[in-house]
Short mmCIF file of C-alpha atoms and ligand atoms in Angstrom, two decimals:
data_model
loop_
_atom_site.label_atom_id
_atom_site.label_comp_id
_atom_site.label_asym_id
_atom_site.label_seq_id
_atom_site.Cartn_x
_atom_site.Cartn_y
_atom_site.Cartn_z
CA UNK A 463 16.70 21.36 39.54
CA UNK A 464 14.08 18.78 40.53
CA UNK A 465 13.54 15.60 38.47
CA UNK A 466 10.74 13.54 39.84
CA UNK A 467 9.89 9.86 38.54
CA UNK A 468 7.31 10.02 36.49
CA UNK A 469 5.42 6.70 36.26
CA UNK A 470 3.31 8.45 33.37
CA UNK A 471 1.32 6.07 30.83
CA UNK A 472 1.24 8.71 28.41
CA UNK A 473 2.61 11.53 27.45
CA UNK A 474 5.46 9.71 29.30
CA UNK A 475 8.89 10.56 30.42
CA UNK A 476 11.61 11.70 28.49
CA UNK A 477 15.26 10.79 29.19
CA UNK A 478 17.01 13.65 31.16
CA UNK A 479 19.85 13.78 28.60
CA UNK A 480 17.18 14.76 25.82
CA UNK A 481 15.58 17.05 27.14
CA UNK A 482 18.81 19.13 28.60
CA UNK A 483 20.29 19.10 25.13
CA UNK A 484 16.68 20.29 23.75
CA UNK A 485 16.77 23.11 26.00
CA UNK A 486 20.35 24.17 25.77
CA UNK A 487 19.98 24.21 21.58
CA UNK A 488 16.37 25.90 22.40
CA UNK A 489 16.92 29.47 21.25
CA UNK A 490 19.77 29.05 18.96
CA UNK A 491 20.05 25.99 17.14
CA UNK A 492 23.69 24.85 15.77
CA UNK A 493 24.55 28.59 15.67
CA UNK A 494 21.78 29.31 13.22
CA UNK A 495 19.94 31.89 15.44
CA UNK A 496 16.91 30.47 15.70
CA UNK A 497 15.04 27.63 17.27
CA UNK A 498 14.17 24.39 14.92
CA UNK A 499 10.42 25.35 15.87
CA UNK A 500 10.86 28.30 13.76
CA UNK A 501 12.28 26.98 10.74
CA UNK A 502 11.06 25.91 7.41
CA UNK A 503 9.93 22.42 6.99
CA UNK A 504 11.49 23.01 3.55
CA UNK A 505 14.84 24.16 4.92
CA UNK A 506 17.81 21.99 4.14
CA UNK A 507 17.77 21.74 8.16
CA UNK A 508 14.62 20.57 9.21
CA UNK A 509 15.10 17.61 5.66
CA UNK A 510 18.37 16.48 7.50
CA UNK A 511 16.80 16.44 10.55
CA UNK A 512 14.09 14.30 9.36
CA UNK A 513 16.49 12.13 7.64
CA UNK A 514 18.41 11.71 10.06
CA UNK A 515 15.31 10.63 12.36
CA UNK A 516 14.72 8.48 9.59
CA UNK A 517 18.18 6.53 9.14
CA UNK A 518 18.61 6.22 12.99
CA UNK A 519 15.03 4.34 13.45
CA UNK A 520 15.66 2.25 10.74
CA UNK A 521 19.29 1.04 12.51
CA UNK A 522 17.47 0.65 15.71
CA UNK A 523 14.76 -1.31 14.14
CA UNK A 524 16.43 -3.03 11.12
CA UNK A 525 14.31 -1.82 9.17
CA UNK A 526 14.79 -2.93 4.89
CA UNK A 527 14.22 -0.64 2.29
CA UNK A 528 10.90 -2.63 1.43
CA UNK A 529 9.01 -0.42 4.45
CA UNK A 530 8.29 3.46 4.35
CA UNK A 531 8.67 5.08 7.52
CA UNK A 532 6.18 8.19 7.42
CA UNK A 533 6.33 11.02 10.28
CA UNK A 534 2.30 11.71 10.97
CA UNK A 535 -0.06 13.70 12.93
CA UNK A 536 -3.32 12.59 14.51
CA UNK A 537 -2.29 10.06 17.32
CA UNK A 538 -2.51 6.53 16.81
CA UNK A 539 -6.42 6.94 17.31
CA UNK A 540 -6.18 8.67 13.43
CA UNK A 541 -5.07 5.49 12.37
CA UNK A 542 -7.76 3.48 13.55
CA UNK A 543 -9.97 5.00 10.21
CA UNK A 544 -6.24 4.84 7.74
CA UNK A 545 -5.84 1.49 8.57
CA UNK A 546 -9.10 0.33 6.71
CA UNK A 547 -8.98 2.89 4.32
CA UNK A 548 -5.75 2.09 3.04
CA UNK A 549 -6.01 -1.66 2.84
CA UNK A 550 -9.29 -2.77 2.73
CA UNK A 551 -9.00 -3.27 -1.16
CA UNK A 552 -12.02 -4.24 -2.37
CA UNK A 553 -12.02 -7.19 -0.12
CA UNK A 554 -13.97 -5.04 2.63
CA UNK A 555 -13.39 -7.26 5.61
CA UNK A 556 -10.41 -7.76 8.44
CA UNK A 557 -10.15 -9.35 11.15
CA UNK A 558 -9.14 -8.24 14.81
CA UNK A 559 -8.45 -8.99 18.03
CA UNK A 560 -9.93 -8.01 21.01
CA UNK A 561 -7.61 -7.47 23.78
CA UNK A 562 -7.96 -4.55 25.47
CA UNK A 563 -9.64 -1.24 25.37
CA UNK A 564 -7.27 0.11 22.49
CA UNK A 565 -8.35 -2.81 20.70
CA UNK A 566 -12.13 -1.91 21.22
CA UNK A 567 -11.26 1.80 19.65
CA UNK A 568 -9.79 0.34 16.72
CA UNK A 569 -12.60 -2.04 16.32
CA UNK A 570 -15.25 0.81 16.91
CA UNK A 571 -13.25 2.68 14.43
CA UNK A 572 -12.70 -0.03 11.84
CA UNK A 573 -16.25 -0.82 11.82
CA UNK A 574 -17.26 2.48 9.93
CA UNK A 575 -15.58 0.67 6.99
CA UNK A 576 -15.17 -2.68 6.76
CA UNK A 577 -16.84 -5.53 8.24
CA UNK A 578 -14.87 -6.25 11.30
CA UNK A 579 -14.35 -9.88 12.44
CA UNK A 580 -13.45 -9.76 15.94
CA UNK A 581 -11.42 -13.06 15.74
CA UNK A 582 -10.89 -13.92 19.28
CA UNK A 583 -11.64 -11.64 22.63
CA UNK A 584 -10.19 -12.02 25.91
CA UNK A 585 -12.86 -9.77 27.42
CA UNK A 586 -14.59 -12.48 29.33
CA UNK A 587 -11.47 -12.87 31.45
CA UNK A 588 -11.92 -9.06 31.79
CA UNK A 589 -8.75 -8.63 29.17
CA UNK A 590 -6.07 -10.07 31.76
CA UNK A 591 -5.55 -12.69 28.97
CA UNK A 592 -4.80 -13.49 25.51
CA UNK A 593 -6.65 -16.02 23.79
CA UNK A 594 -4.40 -18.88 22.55
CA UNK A 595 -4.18 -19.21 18.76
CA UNK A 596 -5.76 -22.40 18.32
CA UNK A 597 -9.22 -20.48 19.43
CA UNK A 598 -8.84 -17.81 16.56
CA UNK A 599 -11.49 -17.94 14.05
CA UNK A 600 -9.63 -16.41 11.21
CA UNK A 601 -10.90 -15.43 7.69
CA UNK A 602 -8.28 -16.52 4.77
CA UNK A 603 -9.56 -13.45 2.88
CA UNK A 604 -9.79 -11.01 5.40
CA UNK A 605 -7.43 -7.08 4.07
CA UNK A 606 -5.75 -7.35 7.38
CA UNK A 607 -5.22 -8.67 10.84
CA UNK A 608 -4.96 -6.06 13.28
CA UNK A 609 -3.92 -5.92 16.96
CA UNK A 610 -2.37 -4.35 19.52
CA UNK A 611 0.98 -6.43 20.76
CA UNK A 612 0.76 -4.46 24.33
CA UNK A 613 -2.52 -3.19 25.74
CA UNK A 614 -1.65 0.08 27.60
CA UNK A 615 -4.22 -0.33 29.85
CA UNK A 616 -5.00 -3.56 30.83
CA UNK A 617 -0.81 -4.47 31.03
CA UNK A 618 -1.63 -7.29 28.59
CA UNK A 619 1.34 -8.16 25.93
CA UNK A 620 1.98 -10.46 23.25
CA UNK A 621 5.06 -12.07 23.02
CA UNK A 622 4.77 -13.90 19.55
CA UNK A 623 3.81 -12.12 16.42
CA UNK A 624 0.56 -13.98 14.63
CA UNK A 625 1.56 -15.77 12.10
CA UNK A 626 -1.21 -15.20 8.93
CA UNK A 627 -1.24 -15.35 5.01
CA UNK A 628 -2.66 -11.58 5.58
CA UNK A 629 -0.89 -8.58 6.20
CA UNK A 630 -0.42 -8.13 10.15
CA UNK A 631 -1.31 -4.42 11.51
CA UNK A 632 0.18 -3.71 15.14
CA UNK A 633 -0.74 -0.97 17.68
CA UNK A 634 2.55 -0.26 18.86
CA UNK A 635 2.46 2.93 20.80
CA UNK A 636 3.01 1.67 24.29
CA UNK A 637 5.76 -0.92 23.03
CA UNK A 638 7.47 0.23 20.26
CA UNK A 639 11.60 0.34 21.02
CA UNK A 640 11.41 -1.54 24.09
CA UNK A 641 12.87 -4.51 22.61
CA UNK A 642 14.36 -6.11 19.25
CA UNK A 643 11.87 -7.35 17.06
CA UNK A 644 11.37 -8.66 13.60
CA UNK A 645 10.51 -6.23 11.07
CA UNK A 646 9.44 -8.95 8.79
CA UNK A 647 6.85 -10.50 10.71
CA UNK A 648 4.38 -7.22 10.27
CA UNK A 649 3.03 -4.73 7.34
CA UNK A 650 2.46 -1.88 9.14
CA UNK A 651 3.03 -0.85 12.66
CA UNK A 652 1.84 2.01 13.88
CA UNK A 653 2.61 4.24 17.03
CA UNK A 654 1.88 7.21 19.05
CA UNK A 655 5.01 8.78 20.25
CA UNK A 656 3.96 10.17 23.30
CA UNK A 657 5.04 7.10 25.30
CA UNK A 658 8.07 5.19 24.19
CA UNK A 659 9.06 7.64 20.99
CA UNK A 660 9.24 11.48 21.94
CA UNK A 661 6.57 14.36 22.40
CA UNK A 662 3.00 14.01 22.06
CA UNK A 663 1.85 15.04 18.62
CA UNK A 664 3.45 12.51 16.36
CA UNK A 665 2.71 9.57 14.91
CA UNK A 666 4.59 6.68 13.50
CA UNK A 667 3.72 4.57 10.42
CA UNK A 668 6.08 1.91 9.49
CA UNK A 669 4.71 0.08 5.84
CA UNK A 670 5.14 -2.09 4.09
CA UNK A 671 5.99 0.03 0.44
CA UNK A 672 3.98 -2.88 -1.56
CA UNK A 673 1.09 -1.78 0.34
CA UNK A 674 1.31 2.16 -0.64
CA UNK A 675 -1.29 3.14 -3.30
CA UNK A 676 -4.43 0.86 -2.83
CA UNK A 677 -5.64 3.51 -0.66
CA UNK A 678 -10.09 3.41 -1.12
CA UNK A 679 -10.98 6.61 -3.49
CA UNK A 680 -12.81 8.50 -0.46
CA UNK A 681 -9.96 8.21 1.75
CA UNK A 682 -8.75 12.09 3.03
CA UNK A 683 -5.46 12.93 1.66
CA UNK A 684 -3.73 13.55 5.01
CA UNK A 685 -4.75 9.92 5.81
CA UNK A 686 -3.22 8.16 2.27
CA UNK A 687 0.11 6.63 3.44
CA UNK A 688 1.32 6.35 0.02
CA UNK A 689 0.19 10.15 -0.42
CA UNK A 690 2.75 10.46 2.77
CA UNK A 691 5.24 8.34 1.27
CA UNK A 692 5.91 10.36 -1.97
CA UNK A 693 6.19 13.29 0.02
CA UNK A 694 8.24 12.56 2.30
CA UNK A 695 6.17 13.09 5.07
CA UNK A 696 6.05 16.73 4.36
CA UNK A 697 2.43 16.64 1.93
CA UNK A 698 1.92 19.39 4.86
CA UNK A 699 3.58 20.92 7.60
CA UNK A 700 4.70 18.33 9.95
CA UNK A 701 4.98 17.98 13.81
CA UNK A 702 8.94 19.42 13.31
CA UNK A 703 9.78 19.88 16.60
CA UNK A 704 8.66 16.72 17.70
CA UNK A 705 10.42 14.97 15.15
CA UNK A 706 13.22 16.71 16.56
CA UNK A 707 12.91 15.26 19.67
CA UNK A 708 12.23 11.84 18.75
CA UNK A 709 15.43 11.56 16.87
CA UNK A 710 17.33 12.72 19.83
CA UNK A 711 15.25 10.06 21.63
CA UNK A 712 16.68 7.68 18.66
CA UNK A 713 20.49 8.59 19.26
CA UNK A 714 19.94 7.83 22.83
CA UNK A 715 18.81 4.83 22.52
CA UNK A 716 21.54 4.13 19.99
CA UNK A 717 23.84 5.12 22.60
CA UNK A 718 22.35 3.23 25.48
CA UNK A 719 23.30 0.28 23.32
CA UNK A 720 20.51 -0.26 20.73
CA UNK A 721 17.15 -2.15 21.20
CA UNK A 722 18.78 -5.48 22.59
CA UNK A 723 20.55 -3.66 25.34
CA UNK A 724 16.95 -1.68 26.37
CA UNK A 725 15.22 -5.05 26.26
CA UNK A 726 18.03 -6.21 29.20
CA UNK A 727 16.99 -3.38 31.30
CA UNK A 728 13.38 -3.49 30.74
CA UNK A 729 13.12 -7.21 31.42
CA UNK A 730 15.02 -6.44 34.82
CA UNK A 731 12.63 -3.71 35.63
CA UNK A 732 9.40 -5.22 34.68
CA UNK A 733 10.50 -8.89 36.71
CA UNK A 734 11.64 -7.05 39.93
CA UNK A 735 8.44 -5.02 39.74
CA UNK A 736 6.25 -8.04 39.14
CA UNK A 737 8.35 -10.59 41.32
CA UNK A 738 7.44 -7.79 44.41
CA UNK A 739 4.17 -7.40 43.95
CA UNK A 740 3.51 -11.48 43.10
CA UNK A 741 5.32 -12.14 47.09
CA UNK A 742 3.89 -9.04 48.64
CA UNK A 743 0.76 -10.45 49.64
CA UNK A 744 -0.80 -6.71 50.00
CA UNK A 745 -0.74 -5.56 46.06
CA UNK A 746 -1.78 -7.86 43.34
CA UNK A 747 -1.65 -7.58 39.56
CA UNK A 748 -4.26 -9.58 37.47
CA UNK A 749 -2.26 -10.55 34.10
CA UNK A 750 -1.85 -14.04 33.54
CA UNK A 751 2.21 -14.59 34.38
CA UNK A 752 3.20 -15.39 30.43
CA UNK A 753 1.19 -12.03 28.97
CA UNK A 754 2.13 -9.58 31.74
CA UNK A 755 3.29 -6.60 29.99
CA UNK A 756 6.96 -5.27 30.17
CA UNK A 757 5.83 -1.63 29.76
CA UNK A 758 2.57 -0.88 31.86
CA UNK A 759 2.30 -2.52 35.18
CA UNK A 760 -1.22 -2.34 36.81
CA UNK A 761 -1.96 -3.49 40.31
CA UNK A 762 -4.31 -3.11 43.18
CA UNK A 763 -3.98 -2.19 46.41
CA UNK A 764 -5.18 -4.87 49.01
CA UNK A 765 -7.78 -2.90 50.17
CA UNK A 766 -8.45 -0.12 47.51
CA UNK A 767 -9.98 2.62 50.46
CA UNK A 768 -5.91 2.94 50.54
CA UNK A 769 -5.68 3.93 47.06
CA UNK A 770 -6.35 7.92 47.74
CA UNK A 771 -3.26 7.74 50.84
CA UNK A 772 -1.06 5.55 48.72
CA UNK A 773 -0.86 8.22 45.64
CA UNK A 774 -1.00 11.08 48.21
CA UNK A 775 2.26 9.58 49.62
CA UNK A 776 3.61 8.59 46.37
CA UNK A 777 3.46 12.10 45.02
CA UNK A 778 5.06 13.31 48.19
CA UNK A 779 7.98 11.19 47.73
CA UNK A 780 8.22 12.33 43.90
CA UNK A 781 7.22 8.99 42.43
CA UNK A 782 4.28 10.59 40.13
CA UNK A 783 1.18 9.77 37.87
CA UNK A 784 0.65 6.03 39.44
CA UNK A 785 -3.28 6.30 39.10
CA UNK A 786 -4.52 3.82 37.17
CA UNK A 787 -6.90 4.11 34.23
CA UNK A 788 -10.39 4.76 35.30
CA UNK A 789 -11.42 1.91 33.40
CA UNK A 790 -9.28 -0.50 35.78
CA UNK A 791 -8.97 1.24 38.75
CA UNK A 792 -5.99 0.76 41.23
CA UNK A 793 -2.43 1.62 40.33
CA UNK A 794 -0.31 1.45 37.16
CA UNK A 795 3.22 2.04 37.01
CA UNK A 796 4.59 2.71 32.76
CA UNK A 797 7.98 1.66 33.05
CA UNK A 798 8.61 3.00 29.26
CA UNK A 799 12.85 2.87 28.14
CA UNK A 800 13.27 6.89 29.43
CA UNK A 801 12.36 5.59 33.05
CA UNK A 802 15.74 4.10 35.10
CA UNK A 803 15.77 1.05 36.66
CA UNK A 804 16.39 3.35 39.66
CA UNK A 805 12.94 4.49 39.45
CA UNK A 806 11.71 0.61 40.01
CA UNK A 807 13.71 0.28 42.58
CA UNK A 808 12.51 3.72 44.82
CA UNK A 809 8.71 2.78 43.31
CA UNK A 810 9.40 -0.95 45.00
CA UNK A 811 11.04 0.22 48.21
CA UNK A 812 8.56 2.85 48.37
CA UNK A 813 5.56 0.12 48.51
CA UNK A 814 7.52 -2.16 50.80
CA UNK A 815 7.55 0.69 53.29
CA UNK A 816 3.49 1.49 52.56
CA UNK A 817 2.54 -1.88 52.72
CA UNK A 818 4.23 -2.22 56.09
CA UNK A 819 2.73 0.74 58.22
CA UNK A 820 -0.75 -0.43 56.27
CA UNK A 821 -1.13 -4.23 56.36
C1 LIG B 1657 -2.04 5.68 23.78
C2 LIG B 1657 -2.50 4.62 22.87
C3 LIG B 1657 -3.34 4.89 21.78
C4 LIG B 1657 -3.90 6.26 21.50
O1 LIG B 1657 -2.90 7.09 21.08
P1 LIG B 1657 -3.20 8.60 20.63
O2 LIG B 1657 -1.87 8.98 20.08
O3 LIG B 1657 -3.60 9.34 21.86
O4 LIG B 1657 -4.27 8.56 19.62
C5 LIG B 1657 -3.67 3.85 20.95
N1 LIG B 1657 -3.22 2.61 21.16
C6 LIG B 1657 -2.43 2.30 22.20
C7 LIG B 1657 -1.95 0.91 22.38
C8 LIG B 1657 -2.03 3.30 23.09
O5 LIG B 1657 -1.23 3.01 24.11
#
């Protein structure tokens, strides 16, 4: 069997372990006969399943009773238009930061409903910043502040949480689980699976329960948290499998040694990665050192007429999906929890040895 390394940004890889115990309880599932893609999402099986998904998240994440955790559909992009509808209130403003592209979408988004206050915006430094706090121009009656703690794309993360009198939203799809952090400081985080959680097709919605029920009177049922909340994330049929699989994803983790033991490995990978580019003098990354994200690593090539060779070779020597996003260019490695340190270390040797027969 071949396993490549797959350097994916999203849909991203899944630990080996998951997906061989997927596969071997595929067609008959705990001697049932059947595969949990054809069951009920009212069987007793697929509510323990989701339970289970449920209680395991909420250990990894210390996670009170005071939040709901809702299994949705949509993608995080879906939540860009439930965010304002659910807490705008009648106070019909927020404010937002601009970090990144997934912070334009959710601006762009946000805009259809409530007057958006972009609070600060690091795109004059082409988003390879953040802008310090002291330059925010907050509102003290704003619904919400929103923003994305890691930018996907541009590699850009936050390493403090703002600290508001509002409720604080967080994009966390390309960060979630990649390191301990305090469920307290936010209201409602919200994530796509597809890169740190499980399968594509999923969404995660972690809020606050005093927030449930404010939703605005137009807002689409399948977009009302608290409308989620009361039914247990089953108001319709829900993405089963991949809740599956995301749980699986959750006992792993809680068997790799929980979020504080990922957040040792990920530091290691995301510093040896960085430290080789920073001394390499032929690849460059363009993150300010104190916001450089520990999940997505972008860089360019010294001269980017190499780019084309470099993923050609790449591929060849199974270290996969290093393109970067269009709207960058270059490279960008996601070094997401399911990817081993190994990984870093063939992806590192493997540009030591490029950079040499190219310099
Ligand atoms: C991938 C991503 C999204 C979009 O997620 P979908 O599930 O495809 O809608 C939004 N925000 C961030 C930070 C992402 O990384």
């Amino acid at each position: 069997m071949k396993r490549v390394h797959n350097f994916c940004a999203g849909p991203a890889a899944l630990p080996t372990e998951v997906l061989k115990q997927a596969s071997a309880e595929m067609l008959d599932w705990h001697g049932e006969g059947l595969s949990i893609m054809e069951m009920s999402h009212r069987s007793k099986t697929i509510v323990d399943v989701f339970n289970e998904a449920e209680q395991d998240l909420r250990e990894l994440m210390n996670i009170s009773d005071d939040y709901a955790v809702l299994f949705l559909q949509g993608g995080a992009s879906t939540q860009f238009s439930a965010i304002p509808l659910n807490l705008m209130g009648d106070k019909g403003k927020a404010d937002y930061l601009n970090t990144g592209q997934w912070s334009k979408k959710a601006i762009k988004e946000a805009k259809k409903f409530v007057d958006v206050n972009v609070a600060a915006s690091s795109e004059d430094t082409n988003f390879t910043t953040i802008p310090p706090v002291e330059s925010w121009n907050l509102q003290s009656d704003a619904a919400y502040l929103h923003y994305t703690p890691n930018e996907t794309i541009g590699g850009v993360e936050f390493f403090d949480v703002p600290k508001v009198d509002v409720p604080v939203v967080a994009d966390m799809s390309s960060t979630i689980l990649s390191r301990p952090i305090n469920i307290n400081d936010f209201d409602v985080i919200y994530a796509g699976a597809q890169k740190n959680i499980g399968p594509a097709g999923l969404t995660l919605v972690i809020v606050k329960k005093s927030l449930l029920g404010n939703a605005d009177p137009k807002t689409p049922t399948m977009l009302d948290w608290g409308v989620a909340a009361e039914n247990d994330s089953m108001y319709n049929t829900p993405p089963t499998y991949s809740v599956y699989l995301a749980g699986l994803v959750f006992k792993w983790l809680k068997a790799q040694g929980g979020l504080s033991a990922m957040a040792e490995i990920n530091a290691r990978k995301a510093k040896k990665l960085y430290d080789y580019i920073d001394q390499s003098g032929f690849y460059a990354n363009p993150v300010e050192v104190q916001s450089r994200s520990l999940m997505n690593v972008p860089f360019t090539l010294k001269n980017a007429e190499l780019d084309k060779v470099f993923l050609e070779k790449a591929d060849a020597a199974g270290l996969l999906n290093l393109k970067g996003h269009r709207s960058v260019g270059g490279m960008r490695a996601s070094i997401y929890n399911a990817v081993p340190e190994q990984a870093v270390d063939d992806l590192i040797a493997f540009m030591k040895d490029f950079a040499n027969a190219y310099a």
